[in-house]
Coordinates of N, CA and C in Angstrom, one line a residue:
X1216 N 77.5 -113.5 11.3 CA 78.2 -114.7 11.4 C 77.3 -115.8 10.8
X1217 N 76.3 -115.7 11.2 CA 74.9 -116.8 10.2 C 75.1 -117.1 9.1
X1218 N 75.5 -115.8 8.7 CA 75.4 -115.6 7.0 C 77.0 -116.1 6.5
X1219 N 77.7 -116.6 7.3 CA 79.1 -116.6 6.7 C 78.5 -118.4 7.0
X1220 N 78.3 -118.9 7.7 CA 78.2 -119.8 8.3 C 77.3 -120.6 7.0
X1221 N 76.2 -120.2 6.9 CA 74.9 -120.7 5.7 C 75.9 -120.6 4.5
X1222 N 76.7 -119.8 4.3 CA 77.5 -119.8 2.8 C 78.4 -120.9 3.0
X1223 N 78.7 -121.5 3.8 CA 80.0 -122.7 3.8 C 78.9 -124.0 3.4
X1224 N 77.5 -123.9 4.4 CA 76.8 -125.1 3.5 C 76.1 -124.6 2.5
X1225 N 76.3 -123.9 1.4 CA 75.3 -123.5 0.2 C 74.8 -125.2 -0.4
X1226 N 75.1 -126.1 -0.1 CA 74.6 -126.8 -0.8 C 73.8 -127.8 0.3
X1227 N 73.2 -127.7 1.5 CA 73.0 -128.4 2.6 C 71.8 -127.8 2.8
X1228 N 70.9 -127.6 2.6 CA 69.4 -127.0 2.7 C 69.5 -127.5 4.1
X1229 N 69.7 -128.7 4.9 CA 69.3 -128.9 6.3 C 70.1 -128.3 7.2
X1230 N 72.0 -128.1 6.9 CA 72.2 -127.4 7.5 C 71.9 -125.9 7.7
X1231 N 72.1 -125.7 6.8 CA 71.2 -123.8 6.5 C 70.4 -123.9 7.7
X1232 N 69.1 -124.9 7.8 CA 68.1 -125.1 8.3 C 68.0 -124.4 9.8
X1233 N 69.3 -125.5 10.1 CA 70.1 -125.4 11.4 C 70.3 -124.7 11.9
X1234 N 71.0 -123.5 11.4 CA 71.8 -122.6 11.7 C 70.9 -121.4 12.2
X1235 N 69.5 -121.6 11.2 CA 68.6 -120.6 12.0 C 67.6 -121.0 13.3
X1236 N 67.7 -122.2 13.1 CA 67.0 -122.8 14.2 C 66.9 -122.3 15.4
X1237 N 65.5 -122.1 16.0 CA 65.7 -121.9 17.7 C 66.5 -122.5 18.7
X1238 N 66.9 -122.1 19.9 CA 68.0 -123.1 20.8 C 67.8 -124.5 21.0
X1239 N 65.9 -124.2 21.3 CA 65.5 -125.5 21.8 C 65.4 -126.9 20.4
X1240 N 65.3 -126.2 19.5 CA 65.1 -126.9 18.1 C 66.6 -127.5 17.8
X1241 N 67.7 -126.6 18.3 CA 69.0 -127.4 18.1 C 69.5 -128.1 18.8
X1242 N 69.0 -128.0 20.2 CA 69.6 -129.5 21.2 C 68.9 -130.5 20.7
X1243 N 67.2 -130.5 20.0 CA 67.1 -131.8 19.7 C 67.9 -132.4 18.6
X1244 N 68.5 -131.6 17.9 CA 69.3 -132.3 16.6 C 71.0 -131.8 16.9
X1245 N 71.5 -131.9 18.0 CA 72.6 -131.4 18.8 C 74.1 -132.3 17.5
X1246 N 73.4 -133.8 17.7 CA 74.6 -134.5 16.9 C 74.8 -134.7 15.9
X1247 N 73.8 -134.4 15.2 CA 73.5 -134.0 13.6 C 74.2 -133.1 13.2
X1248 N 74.3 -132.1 14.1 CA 75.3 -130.6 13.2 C 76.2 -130.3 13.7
X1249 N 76.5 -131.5 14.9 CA 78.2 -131.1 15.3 C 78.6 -132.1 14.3
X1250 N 77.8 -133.5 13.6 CA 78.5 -134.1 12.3 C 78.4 -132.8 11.1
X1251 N 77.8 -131.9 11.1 CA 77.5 -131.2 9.7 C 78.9 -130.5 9.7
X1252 N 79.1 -129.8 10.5 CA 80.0 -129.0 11.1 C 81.3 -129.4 11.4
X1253 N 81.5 -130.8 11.4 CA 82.9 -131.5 11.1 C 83.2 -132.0 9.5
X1254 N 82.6 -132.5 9.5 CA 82.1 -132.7 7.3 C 82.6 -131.9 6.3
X1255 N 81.9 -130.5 6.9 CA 81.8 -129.4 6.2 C 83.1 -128.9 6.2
X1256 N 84.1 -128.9 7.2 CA 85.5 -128.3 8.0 C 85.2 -127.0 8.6
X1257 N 84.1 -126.9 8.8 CA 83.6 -125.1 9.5 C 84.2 -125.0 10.8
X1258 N 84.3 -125.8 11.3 CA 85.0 -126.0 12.9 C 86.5 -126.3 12.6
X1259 N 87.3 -125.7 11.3 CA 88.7 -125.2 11.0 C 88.5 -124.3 9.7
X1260 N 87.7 -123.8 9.6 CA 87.2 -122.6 8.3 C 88.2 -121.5 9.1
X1261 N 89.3 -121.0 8.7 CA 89.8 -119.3 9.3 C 88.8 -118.1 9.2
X1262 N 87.9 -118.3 8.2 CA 87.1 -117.2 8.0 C 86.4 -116.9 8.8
X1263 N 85.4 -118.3 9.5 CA 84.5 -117.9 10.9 C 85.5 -117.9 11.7
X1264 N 86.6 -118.7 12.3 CA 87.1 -118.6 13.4 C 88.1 -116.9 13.5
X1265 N 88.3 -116.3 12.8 CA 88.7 -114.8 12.6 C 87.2 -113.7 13.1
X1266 N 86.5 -114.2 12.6 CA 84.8 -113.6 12.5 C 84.6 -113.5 14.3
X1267 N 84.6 -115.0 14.6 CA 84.2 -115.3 16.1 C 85.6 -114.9 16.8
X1268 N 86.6 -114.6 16.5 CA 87.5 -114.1 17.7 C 87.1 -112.2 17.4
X1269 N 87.1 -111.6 16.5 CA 86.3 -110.4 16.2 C 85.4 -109.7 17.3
X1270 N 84.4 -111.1 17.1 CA 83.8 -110.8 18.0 C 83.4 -110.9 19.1
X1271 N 84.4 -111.8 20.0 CA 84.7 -111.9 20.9 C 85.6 -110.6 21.6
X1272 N 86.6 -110.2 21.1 CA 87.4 -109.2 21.1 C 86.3 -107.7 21.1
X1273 N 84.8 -107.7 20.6 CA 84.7 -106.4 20.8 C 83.4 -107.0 21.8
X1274 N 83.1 -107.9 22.1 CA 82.7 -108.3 23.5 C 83.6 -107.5 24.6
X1275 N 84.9 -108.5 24.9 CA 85.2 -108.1 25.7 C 85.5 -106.4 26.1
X1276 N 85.5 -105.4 25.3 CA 86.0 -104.3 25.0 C 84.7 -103.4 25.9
X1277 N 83.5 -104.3 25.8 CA 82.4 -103.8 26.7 C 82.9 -103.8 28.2
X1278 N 81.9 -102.8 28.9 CA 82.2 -103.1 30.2 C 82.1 -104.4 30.8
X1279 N 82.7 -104.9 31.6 CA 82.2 -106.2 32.3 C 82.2 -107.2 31.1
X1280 N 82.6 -106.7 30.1 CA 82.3 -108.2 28.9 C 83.1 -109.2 29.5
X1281 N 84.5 -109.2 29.9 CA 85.4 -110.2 30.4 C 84.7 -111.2 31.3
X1282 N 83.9 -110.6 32.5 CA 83.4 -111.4 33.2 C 82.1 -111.9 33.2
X1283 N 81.2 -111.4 31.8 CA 80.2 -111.5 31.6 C 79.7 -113.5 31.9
X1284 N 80.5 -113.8 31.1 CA 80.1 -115.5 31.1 C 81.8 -116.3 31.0
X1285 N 81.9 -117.1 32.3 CA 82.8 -117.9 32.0 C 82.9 -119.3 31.9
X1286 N 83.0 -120.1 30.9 CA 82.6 -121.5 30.9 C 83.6 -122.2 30.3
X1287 N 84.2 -123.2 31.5 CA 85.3 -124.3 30.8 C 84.3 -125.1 30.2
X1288 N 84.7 -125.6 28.9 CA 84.1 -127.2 27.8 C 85.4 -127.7 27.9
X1289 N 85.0 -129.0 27.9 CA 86.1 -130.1 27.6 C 85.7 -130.5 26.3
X1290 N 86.9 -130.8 25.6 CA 86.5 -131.5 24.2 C 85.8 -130.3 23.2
X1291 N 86.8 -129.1 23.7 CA 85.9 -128.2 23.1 C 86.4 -128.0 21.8
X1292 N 86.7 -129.1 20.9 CA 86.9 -129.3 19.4 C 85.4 -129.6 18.9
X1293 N 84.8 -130.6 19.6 CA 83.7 -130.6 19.0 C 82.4 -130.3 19.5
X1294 N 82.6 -129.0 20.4 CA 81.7 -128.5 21.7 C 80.5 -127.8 20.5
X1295 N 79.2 -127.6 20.7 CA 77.9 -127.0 20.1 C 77.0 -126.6 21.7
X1296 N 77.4 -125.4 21.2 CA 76.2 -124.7 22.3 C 75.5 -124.2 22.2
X1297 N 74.3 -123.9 22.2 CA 73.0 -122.8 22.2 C 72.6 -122.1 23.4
X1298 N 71.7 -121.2 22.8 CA 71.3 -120.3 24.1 C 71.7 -119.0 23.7
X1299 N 71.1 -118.0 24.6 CA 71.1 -116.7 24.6 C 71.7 -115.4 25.7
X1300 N 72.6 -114.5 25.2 CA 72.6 -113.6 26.0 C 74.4 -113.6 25.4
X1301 N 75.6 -113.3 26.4 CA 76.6 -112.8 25.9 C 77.8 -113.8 26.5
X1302 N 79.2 -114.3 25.6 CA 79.9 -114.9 25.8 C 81.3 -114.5 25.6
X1303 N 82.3 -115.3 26.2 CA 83.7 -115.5 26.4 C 84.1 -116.3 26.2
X1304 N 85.0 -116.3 25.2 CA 85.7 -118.0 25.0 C 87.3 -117.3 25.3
X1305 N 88.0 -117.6 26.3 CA 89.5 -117.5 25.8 C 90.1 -118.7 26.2
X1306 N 91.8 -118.7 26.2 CA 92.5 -119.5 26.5 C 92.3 -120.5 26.6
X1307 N 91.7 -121.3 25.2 CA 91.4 -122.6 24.8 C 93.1 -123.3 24.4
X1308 N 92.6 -124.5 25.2 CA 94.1 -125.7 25.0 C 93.2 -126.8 24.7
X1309 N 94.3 -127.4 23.3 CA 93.7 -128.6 23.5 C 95.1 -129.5 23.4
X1310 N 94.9 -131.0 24.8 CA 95.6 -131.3 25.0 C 95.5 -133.2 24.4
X1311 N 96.3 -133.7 23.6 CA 95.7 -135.2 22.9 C 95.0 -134.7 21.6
X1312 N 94.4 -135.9 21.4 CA 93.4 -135.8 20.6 C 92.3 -136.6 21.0
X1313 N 90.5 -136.1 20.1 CA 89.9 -136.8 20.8 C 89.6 -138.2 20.4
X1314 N 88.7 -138.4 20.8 CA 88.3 -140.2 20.8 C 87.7 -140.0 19.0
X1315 N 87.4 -138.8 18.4 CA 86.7 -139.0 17.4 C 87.7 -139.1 16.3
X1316 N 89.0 -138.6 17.0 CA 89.7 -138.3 15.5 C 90.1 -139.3 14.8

């Protein structure tokens, strides 16, 4: 998914940057790359969001994947998270629009 991700900014050497960044290295520059990431339209690219339900889908297919991690975001249009270990995103609504659009 990195690699799909670094190809949408081939021309953004800092986002690239980003993308490999450690967790702690990306909360300091947290609103930097949720602007890179809106800019770019990667946060409505089909190609990652098919990639990331993929793999979400063979998450869950694990044992216990379903309940592994469950986390409501608000505003999760323009949510950026880091960190490590294993996730579930389902039954996302978004209701309005936000204050950015």
């Amino acid at each position: 998914m990195k690699t799909l991700i670094k190809r949408k900014f081939t021309n953004d050497a800092l986002a690239q940057a980003m993308v490999e960044a450690k967790p702690e290295d990306i909360k300091k520059a947290e609103g930097l790359l949720k602007d890179k990431i809106v800019e770019a339209g990667v946060d409505k690219d089909n190609e990652i969001t098919k990639l990331a339900q993929d793999l979400l889908d063979k998450l869950q297919e694990q044992p216990g994947g379903q309940q592994i991690i469950t986390q409501n975001i608000s505003n999760v249009k323009y949510a950026a998270t880091s960190g490590t270990g294993n996730a579930s995103i389902s039954g996302i609504t978004e209701h309005g629009t936000s204050k950015d659009d």
